[in-house]
mmCIF file with all atom_site columns, C-alpha atoms in Angstrom:
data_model
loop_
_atom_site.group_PDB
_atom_site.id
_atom_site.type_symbol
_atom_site.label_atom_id
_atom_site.label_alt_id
_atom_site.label_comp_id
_atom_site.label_asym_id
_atom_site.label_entity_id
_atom_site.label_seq_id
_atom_site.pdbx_PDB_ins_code
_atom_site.Cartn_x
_atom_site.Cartn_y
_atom_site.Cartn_z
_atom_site.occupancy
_atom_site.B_iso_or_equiv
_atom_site.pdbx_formal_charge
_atom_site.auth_seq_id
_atom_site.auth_comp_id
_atom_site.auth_asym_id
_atom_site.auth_atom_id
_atom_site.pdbx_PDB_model_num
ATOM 1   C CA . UNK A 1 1   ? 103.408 21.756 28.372  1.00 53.00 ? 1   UNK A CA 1
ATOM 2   C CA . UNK A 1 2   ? 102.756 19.488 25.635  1.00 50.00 ? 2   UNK A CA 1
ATOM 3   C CA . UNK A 1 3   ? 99.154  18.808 26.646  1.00 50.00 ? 3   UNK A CA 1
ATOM 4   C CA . UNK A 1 4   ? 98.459  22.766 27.122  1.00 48.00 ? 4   UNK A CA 1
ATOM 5   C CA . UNK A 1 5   ? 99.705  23.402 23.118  1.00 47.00 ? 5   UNK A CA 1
ATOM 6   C CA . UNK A 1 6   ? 97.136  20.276 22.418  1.00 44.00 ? 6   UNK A CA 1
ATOM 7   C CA . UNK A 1 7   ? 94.330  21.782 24.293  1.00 41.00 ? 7   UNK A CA 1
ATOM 8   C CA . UNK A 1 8   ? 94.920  25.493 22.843  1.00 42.00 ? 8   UNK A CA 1
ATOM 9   C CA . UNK A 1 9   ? 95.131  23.937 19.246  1.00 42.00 ? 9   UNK A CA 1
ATOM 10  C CA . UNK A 1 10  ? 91.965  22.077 19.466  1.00 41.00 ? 10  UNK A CA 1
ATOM 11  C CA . UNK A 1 11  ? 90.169  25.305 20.296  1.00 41.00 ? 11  UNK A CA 1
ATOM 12  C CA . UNK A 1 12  ? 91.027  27.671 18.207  1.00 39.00 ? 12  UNK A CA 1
ATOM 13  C CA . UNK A 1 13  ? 90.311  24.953 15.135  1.00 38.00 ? 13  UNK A CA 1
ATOM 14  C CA . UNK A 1 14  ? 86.802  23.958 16.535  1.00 35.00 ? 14  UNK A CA 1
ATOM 15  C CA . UNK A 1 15  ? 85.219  27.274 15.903  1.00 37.00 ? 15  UNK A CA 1
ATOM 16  C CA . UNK A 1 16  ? 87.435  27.829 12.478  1.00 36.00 ? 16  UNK A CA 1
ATOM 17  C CA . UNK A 1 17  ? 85.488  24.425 11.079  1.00 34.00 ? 17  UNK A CA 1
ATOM 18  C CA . UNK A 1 18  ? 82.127  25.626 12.631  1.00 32.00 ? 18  UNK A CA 1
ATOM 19  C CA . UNK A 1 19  ? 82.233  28.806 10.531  1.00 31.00 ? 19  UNK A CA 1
ATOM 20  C CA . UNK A 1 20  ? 83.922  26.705 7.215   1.00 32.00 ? 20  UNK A CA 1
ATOM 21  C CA . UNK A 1 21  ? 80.373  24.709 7.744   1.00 33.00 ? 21  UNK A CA 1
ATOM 22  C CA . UNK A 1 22  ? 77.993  27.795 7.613   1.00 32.00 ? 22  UNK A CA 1
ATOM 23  C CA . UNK A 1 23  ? 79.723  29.333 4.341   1.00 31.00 ? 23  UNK A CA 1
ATOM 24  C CA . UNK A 1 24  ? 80.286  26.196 2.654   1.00 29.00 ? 24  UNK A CA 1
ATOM 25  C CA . UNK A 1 25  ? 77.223  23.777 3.886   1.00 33.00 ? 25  UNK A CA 1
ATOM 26  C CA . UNK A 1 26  ? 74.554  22.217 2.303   1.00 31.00 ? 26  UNK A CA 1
ATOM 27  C CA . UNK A 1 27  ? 73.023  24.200 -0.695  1.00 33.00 ? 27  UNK A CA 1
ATOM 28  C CA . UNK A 1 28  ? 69.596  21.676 -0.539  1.00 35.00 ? 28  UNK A CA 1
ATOM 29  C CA . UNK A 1 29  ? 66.138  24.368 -0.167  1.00 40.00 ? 29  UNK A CA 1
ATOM 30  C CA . UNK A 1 30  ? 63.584  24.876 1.952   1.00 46.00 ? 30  UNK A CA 1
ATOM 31  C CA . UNK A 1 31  ? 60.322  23.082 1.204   1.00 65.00 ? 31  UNK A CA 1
ATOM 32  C CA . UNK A 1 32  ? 58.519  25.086 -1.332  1.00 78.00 ? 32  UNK A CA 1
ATOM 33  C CA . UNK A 1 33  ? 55.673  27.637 -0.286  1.00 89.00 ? 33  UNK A CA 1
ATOM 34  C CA . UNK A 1 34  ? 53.252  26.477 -2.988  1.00 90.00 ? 34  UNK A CA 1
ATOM 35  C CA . UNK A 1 35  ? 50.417  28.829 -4.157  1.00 93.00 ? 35  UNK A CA 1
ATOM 36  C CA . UNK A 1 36  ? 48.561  26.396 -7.048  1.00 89.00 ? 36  UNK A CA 1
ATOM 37  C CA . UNK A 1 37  ? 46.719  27.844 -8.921  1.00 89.00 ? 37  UNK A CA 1
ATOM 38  C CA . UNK A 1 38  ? 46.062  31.392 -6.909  1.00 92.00 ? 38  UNK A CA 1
ATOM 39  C CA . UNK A 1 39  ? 47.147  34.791 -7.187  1.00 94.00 ? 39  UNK A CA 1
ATOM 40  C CA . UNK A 1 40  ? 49.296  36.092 -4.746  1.00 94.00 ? 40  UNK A CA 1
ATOM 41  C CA . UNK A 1 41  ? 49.227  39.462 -3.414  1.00 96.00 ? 41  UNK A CA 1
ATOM 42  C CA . UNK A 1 42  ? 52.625  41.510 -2.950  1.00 97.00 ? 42  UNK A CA 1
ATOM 43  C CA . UNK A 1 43  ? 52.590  41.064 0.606   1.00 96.00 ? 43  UNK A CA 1
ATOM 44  C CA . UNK A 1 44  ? 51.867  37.408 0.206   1.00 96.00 ? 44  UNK A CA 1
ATOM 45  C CA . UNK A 1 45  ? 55.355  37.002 -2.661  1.00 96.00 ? 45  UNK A CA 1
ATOM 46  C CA . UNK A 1 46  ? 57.464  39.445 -0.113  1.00 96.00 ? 46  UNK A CA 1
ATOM 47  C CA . UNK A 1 47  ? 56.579  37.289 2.994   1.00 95.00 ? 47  UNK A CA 1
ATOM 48  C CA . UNK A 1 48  ? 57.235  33.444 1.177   1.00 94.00 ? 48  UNK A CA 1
ATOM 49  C CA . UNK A 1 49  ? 60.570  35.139 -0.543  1.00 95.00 ? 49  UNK A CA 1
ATOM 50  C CA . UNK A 1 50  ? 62.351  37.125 2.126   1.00 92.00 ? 50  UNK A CA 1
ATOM 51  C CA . UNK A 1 51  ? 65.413  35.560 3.261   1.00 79.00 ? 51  UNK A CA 1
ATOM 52  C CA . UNK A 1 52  ? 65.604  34.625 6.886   1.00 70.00 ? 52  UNK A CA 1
ATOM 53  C CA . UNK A 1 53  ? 67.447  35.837 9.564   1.00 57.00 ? 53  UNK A CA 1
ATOM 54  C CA . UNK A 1 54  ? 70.981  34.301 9.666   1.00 54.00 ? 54  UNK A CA 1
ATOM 55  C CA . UNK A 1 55  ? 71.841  32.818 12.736  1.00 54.00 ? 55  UNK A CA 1
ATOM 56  C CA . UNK A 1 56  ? 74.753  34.526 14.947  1.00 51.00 ? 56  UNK A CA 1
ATOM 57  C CA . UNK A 1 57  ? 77.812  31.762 15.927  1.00 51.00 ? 57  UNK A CA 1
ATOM 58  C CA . UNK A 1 58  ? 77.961  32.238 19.592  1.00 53.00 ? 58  UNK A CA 1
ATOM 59  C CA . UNK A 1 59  ? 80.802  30.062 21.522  1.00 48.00 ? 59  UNK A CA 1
ATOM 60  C CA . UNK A 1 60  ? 81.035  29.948 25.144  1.00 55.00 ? 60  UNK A CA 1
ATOM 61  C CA . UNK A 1 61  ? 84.200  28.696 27.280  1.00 54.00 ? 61  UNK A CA 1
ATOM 62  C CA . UNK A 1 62  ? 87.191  29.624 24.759  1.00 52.00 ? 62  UNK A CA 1
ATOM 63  C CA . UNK A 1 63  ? 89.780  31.421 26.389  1.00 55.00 ? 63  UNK A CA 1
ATOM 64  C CA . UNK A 1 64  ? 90.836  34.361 24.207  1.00 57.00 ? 64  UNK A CA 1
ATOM 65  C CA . UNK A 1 65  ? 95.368  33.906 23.947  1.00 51.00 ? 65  UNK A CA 1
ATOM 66  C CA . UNK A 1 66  ? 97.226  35.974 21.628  1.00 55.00 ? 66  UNK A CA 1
ATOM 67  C CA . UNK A 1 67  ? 99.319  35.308 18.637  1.00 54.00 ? 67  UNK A CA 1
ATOM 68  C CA . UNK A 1 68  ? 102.152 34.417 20.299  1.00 56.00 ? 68  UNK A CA 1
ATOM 69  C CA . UNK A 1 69  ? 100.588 31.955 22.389  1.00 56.00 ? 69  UNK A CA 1
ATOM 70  C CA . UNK A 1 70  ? 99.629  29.728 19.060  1.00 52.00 ? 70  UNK A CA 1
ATOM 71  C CA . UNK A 1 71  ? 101.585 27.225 17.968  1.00 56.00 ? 71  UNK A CA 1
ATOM 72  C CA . UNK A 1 72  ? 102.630 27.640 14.339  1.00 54.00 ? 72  UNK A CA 1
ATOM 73  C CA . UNK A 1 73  ? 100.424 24.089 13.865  1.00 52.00 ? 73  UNK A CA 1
ATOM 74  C CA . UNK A 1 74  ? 97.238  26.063 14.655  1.00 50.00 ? 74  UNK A CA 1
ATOM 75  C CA . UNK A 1 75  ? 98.009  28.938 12.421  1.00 51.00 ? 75  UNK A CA 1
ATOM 76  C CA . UNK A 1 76  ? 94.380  29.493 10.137  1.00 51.00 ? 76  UNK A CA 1
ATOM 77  C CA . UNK A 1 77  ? 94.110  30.997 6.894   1.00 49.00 ? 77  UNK A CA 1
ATOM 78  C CA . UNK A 1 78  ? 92.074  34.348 6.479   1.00 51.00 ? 78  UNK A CA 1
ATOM 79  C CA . UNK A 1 79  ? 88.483  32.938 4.994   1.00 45.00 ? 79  UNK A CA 1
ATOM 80  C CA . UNK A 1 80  ? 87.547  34.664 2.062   1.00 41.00 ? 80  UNK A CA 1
ATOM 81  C CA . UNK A 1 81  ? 84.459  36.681 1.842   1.00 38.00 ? 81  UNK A CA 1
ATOM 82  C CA . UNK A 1 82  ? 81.308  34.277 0.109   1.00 37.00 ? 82  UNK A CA 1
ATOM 83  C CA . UNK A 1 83  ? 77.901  35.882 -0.193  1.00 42.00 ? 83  UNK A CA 1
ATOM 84  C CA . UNK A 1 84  ? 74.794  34.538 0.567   1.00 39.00 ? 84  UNK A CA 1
ATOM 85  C CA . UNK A 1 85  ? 73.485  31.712 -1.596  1.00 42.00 ? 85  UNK A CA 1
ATOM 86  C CA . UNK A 1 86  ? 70.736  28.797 -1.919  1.00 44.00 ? 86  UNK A CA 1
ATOM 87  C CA . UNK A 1 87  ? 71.503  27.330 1.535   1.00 44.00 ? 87  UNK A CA 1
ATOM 88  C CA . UNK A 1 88  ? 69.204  24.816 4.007   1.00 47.00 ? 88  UNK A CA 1
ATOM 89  C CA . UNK A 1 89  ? 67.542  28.437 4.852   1.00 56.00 ? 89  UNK A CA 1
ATOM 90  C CA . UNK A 1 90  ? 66.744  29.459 1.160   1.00 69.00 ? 90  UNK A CA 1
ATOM 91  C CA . UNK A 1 91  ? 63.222  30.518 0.052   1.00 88.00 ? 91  UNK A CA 1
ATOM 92  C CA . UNK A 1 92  ? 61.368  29.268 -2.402  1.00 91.00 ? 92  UNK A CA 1
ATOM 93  C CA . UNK A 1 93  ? 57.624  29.323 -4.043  1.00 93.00 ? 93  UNK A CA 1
ATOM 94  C CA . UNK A 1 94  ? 55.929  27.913 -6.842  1.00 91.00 ? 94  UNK A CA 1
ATOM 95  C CA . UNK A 1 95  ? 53.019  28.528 -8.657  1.00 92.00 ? 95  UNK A CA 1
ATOM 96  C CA . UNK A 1 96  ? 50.738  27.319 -11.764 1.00 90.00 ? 96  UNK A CA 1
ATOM 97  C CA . UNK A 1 97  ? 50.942  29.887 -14.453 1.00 90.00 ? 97  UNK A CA 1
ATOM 98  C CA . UNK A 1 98  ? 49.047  29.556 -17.310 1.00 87.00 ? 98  UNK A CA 1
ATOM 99  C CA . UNK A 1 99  ? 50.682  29.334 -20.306 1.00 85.00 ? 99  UNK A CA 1
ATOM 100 C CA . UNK A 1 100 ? 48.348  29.167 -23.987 1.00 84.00 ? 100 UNK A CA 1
ATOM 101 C CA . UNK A 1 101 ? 47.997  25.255 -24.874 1.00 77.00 ? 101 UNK A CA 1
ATOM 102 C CA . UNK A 1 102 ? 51.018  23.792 -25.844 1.00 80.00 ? 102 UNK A CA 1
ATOM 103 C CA . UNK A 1 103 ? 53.294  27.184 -26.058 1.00 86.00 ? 103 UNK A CA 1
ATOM 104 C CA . UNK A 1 104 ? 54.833  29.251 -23.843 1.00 91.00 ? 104 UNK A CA 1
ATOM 105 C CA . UNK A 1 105 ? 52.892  32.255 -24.418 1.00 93.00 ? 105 UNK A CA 1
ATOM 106 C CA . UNK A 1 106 ? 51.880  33.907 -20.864 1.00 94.00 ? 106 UNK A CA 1
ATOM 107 C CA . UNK A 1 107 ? 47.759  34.171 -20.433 1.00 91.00 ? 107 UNK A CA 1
ATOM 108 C CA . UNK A 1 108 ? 46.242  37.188 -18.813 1.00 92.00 ? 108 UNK A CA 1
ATOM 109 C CA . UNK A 1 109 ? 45.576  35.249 -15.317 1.00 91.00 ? 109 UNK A CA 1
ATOM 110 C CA . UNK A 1 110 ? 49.518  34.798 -15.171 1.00 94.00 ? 110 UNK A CA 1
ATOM 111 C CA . UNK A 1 111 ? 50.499  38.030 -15.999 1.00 96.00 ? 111 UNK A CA 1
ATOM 112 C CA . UNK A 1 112 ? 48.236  39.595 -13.623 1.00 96.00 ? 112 UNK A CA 1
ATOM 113 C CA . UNK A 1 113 ? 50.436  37.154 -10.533 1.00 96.00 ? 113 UNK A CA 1
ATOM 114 C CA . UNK A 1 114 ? 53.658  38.225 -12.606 1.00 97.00 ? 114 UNK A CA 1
ATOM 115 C CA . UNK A 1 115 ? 52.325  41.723 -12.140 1.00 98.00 ? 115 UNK A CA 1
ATOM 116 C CA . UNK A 1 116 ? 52.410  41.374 -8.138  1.00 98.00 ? 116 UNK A CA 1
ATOM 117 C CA . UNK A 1 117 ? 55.612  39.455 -8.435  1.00 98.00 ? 117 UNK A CA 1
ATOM 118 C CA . UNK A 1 118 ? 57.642  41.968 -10.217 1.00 98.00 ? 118 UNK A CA 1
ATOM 119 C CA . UNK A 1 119 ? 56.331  44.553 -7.099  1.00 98.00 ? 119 UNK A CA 1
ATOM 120 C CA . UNK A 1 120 ? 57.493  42.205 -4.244  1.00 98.00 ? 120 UNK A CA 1
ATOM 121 C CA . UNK A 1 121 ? 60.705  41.972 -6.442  1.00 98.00 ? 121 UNK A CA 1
ATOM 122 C CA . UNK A 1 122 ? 61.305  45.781 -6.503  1.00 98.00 ? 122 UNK A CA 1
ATOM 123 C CA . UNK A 1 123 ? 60.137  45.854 -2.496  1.00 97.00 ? 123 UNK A CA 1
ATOM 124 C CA . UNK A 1 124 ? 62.686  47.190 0.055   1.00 96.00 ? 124 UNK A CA 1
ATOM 125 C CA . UNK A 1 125 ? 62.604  43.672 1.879   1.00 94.00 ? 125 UNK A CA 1
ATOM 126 C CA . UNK A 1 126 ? 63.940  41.795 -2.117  1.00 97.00 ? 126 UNK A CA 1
ATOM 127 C CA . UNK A 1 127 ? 65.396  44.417 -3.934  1.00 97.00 ? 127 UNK A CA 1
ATOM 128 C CA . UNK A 1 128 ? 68.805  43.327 -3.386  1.00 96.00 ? 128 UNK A CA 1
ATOM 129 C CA . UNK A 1 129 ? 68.490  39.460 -3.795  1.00 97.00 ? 129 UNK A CA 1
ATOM 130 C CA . UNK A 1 130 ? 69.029  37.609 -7.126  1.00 97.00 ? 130 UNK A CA 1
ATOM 131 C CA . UNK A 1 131 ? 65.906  34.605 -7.926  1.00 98.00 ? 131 UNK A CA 1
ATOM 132 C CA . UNK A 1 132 ? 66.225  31.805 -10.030 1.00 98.00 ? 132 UNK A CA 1
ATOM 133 C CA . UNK A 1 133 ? 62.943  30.776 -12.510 1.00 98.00 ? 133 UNK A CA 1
ATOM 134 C CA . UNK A 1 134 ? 62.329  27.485 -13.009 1.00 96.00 ? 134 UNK A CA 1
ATOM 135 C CA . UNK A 1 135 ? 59.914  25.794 -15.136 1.00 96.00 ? 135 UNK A CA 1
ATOM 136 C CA . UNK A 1 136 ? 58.811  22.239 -15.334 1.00 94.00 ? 136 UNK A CA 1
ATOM 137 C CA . UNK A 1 137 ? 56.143  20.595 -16.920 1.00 92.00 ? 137 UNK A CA 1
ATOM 138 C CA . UNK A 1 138 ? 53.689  17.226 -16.440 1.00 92.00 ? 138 UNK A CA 1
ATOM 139 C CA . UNK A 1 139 ? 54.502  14.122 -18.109 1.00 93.00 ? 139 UNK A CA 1
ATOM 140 C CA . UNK A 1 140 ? 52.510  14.521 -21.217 1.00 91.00 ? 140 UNK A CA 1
ATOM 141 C CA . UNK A 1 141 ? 55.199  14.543 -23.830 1.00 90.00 ? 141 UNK A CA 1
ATOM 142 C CA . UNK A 1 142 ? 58.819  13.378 -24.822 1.00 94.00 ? 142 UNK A CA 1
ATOM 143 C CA . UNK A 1 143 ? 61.196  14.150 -22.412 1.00 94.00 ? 143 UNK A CA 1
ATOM 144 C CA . UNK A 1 144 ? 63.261  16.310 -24.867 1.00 96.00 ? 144 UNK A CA 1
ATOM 145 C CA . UNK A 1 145 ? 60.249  18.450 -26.048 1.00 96.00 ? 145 UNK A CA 1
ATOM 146 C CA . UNK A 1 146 ? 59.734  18.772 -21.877 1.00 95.00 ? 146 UNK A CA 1
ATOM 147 C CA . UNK A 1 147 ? 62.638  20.012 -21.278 1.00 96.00 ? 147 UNK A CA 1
ATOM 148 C CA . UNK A 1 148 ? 62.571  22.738 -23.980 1.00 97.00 ? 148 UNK A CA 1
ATOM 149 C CA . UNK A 1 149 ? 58.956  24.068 -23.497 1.00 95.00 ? 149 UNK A CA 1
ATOM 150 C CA . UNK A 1 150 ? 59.846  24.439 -19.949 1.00 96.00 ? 150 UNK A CA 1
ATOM 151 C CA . UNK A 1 151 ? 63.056  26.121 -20.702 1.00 97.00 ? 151 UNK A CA 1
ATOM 152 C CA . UNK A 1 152 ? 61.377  28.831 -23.040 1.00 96.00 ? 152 UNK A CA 1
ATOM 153 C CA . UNK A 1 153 ? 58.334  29.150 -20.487 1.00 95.00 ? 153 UNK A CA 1
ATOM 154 C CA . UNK A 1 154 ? 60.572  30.038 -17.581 1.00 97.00 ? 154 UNK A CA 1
ATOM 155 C CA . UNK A 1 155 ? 62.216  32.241 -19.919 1.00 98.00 ? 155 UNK A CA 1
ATOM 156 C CA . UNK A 1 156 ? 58.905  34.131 -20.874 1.00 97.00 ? 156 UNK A CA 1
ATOM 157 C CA . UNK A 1 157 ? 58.423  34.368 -16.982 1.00 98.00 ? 157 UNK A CA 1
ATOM 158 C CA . UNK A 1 158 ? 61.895  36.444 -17.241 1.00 98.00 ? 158 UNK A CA 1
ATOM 159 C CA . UNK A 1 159 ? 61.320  38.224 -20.481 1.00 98.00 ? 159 UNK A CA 1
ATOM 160 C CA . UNK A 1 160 ? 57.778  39.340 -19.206 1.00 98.00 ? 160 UNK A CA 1
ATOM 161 C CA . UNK A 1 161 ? 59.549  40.899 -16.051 1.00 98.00 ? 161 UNK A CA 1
ATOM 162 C CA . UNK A 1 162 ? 62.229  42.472 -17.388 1.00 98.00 ? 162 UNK A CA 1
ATOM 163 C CA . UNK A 1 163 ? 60.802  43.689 -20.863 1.00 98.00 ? 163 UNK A CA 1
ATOM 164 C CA . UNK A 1 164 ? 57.103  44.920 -18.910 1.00 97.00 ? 164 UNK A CA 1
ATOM 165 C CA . UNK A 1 165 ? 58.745  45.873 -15.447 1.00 98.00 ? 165 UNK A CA 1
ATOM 166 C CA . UNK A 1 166 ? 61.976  46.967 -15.995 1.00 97.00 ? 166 UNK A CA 1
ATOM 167 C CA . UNK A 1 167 ? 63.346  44.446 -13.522 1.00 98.00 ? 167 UNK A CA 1
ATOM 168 C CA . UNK A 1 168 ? 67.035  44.248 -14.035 1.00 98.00 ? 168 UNK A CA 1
ATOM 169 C CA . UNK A 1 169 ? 67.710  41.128 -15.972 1.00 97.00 ? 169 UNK A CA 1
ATOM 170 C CA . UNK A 1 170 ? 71.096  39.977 -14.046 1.00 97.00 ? 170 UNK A CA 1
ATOM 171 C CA . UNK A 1 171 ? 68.992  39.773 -11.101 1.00 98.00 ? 171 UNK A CA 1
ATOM 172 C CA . UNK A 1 172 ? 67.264  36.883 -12.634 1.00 98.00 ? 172 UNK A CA 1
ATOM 173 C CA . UNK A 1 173 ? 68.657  33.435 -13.607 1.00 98.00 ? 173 UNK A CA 1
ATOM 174 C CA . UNK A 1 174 ? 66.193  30.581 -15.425 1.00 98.00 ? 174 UNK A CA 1
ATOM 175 C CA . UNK A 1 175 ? 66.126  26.920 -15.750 1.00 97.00 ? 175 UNK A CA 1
ATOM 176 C CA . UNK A 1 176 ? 63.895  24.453 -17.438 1.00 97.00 ? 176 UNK A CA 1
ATOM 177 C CA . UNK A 1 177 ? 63.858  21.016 -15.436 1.00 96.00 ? 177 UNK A CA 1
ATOM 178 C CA . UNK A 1 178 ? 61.387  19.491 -17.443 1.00 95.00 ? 178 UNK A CA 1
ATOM 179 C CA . UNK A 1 179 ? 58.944  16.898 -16.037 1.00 94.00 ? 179 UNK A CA 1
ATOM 180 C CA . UNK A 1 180 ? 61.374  16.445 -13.195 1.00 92.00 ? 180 UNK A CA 1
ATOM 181 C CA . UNK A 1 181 ? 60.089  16.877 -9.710  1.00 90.00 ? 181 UNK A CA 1
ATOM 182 C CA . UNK A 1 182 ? 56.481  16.277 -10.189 1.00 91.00 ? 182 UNK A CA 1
ATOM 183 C CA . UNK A 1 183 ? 53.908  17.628 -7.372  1.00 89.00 ? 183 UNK A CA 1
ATOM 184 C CA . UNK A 1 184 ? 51.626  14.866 -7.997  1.00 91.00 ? 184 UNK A CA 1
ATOM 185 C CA . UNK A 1 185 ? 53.318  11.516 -8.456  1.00 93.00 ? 185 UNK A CA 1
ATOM 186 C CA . UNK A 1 186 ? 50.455  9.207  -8.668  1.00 94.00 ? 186 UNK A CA 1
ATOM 187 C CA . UNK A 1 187 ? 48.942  11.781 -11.854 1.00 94.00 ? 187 UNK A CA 1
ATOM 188 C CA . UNK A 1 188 ? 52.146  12.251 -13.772 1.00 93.00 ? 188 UNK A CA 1
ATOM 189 C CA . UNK A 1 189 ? 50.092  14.733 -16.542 1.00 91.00 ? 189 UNK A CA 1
ATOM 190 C CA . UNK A 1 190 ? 48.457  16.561 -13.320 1.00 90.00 ? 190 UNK A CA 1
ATOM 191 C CA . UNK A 1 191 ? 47.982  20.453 -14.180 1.00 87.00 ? 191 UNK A CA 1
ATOM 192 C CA . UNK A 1 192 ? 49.681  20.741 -10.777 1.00 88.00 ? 192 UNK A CA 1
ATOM 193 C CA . UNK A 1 193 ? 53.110  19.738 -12.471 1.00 89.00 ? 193 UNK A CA 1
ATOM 194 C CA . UNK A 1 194 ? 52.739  22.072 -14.830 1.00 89.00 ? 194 UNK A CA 1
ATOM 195 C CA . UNK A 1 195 ? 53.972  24.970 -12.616 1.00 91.00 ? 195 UNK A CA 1
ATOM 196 C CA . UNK A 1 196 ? 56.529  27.956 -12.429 1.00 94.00 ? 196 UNK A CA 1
ATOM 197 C CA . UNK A 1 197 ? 59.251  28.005 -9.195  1.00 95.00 ? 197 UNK A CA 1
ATOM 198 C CA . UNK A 1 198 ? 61.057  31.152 -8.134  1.00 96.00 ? 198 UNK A CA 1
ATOM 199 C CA . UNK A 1 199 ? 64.169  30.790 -5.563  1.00 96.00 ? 199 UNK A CA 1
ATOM 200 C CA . UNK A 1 200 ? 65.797  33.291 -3.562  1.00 96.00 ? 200 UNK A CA 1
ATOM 201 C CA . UNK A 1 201 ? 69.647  32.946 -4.544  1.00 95.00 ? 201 UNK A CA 1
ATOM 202 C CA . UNK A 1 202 ? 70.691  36.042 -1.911  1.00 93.00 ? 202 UNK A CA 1
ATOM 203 C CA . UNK A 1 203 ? 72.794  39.045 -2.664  1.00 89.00 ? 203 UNK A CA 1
#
C-alpha cells in the first residue's frame, strides 16, 4: 500500500512542476529580427512582433483519482494567475533609426518607419501586447554620456508614438543600454550599433 501512495504522489507532482516551469521559466529572448537600416512595412512589424502560439501541456498515462485518494503529502497549492511575459518565445526586432548627429532628435527617414510601427502597434494581431524600447548606441563616447543619449533616444521613439499617434503610453516601457550589446564587435563605432530594439512584453 505504501508503494501505491508513492507512485500516486509522484504523479500528480510531475505535471504540477511541468506547469511551475512554463509560468516561471527562462525570461532570455528570441534572436532579434533585425531590419538595419530599412523601412519596414506594417505587415512586415506585425509579422516579426506577433507573439507565438503557446504550446498546449499534453500528458499521457496519468490515471485521473479523486481527492480522497491523495495523500495529504501530495496536496498542491492553487497557482496563481501570471500573464504572459518576455519568455524563450518572446519577439523582438531592431532597427537603425536615424537620429540628428549627436542628439536624439528623430530624422524624417525614422519617423516615416515609426509611422508604420505605430500601425502594426494599433493592428488587431498587437493591440493588446505591451513593447519595451530600447536604445543603444556604438562605442564612440564615454560610457556615461552612452548611456544617457540612448536613454533620451529611446524615449523620443516613445514620445514620437504616443504624442503623434495617440498610442497609449502604459503600453510602452523604454530603456537605454548604452553601448552594450554591440551588432558589430570587431567595429565597436559601427552605425549598425547605433540602433533602436522593440520587444514584445505580452498582455
Amino acid at each position: 500500500m505504501r508503494a501505491i501512495s508513492t507512485l500516486i504522489a509522484t504523479r500528480t507532482w510531475v505535471p504540477a512542476l511541468l506547469i511551475a516551469g512554463s509560468i516561471y521559466g527562462s525570461h532570455a529572448i528570441a534572436d532579434e529580427k533585425n531590419f538595419g537600416a530599412q523601412t519596414p512595412s506594417v505587415n512586415e512589424f506585425v509579422e516579426a512582433l506577433a507573439q507565438p502560439p503557446q504550446p498546449q501541456l499534453r500528458f499521457r498515462g496519468i490515471k485521473r483519482i479523486s481527492a480522497a485518494e491523495v495523500p495529504v503529502a501530495a496536496a498542491i497549492p492553487e497557482p496563481t494567475t501570471a500573464k504572459v511575459t518576455a519568455t524563450d518565445e518572446s519577439s523582438s526586432i531592431s532597427m537603425q533609426l536615424q537620429f540628428e548627429f549627436d542628439s536624439h532628435r528623430l530624422t524624417q527617414g525614422s519617423k516615416e518607419s515609426l509611422d508604420n510601427l505605430s500601425a502594426a502597434l494599433m493592428t488587431d494581431g498587437l493591440v493588446n501586447f505591451r513593447f519595451r524600447i530600447a536604445g543603444y548606441t556604438d562605442a564612440s563616447g564615454g560610457d556615461k554620456y552612452n548611456q544617457s543619449l540612448s536613454e533620451r533616444r529611446a524615449e523620443s521613439v516613445r514620445n514620437y508614438l504616443v504624442f503623434r499617434h495617440s498610442i497609449d503610453e502604459n503600453r510602452l516601457d523604454i530603456i537605454g543600454l548604452g553601448e552594450q550589446e554591440l551588432l558589430d564587435m570587431d567595429n565597436p563605432n559601427s552605425e549598425i550599433n547605433r540602433r533602436v530594439a522593440i520587444m514584445n512584453l505580452g498582455e
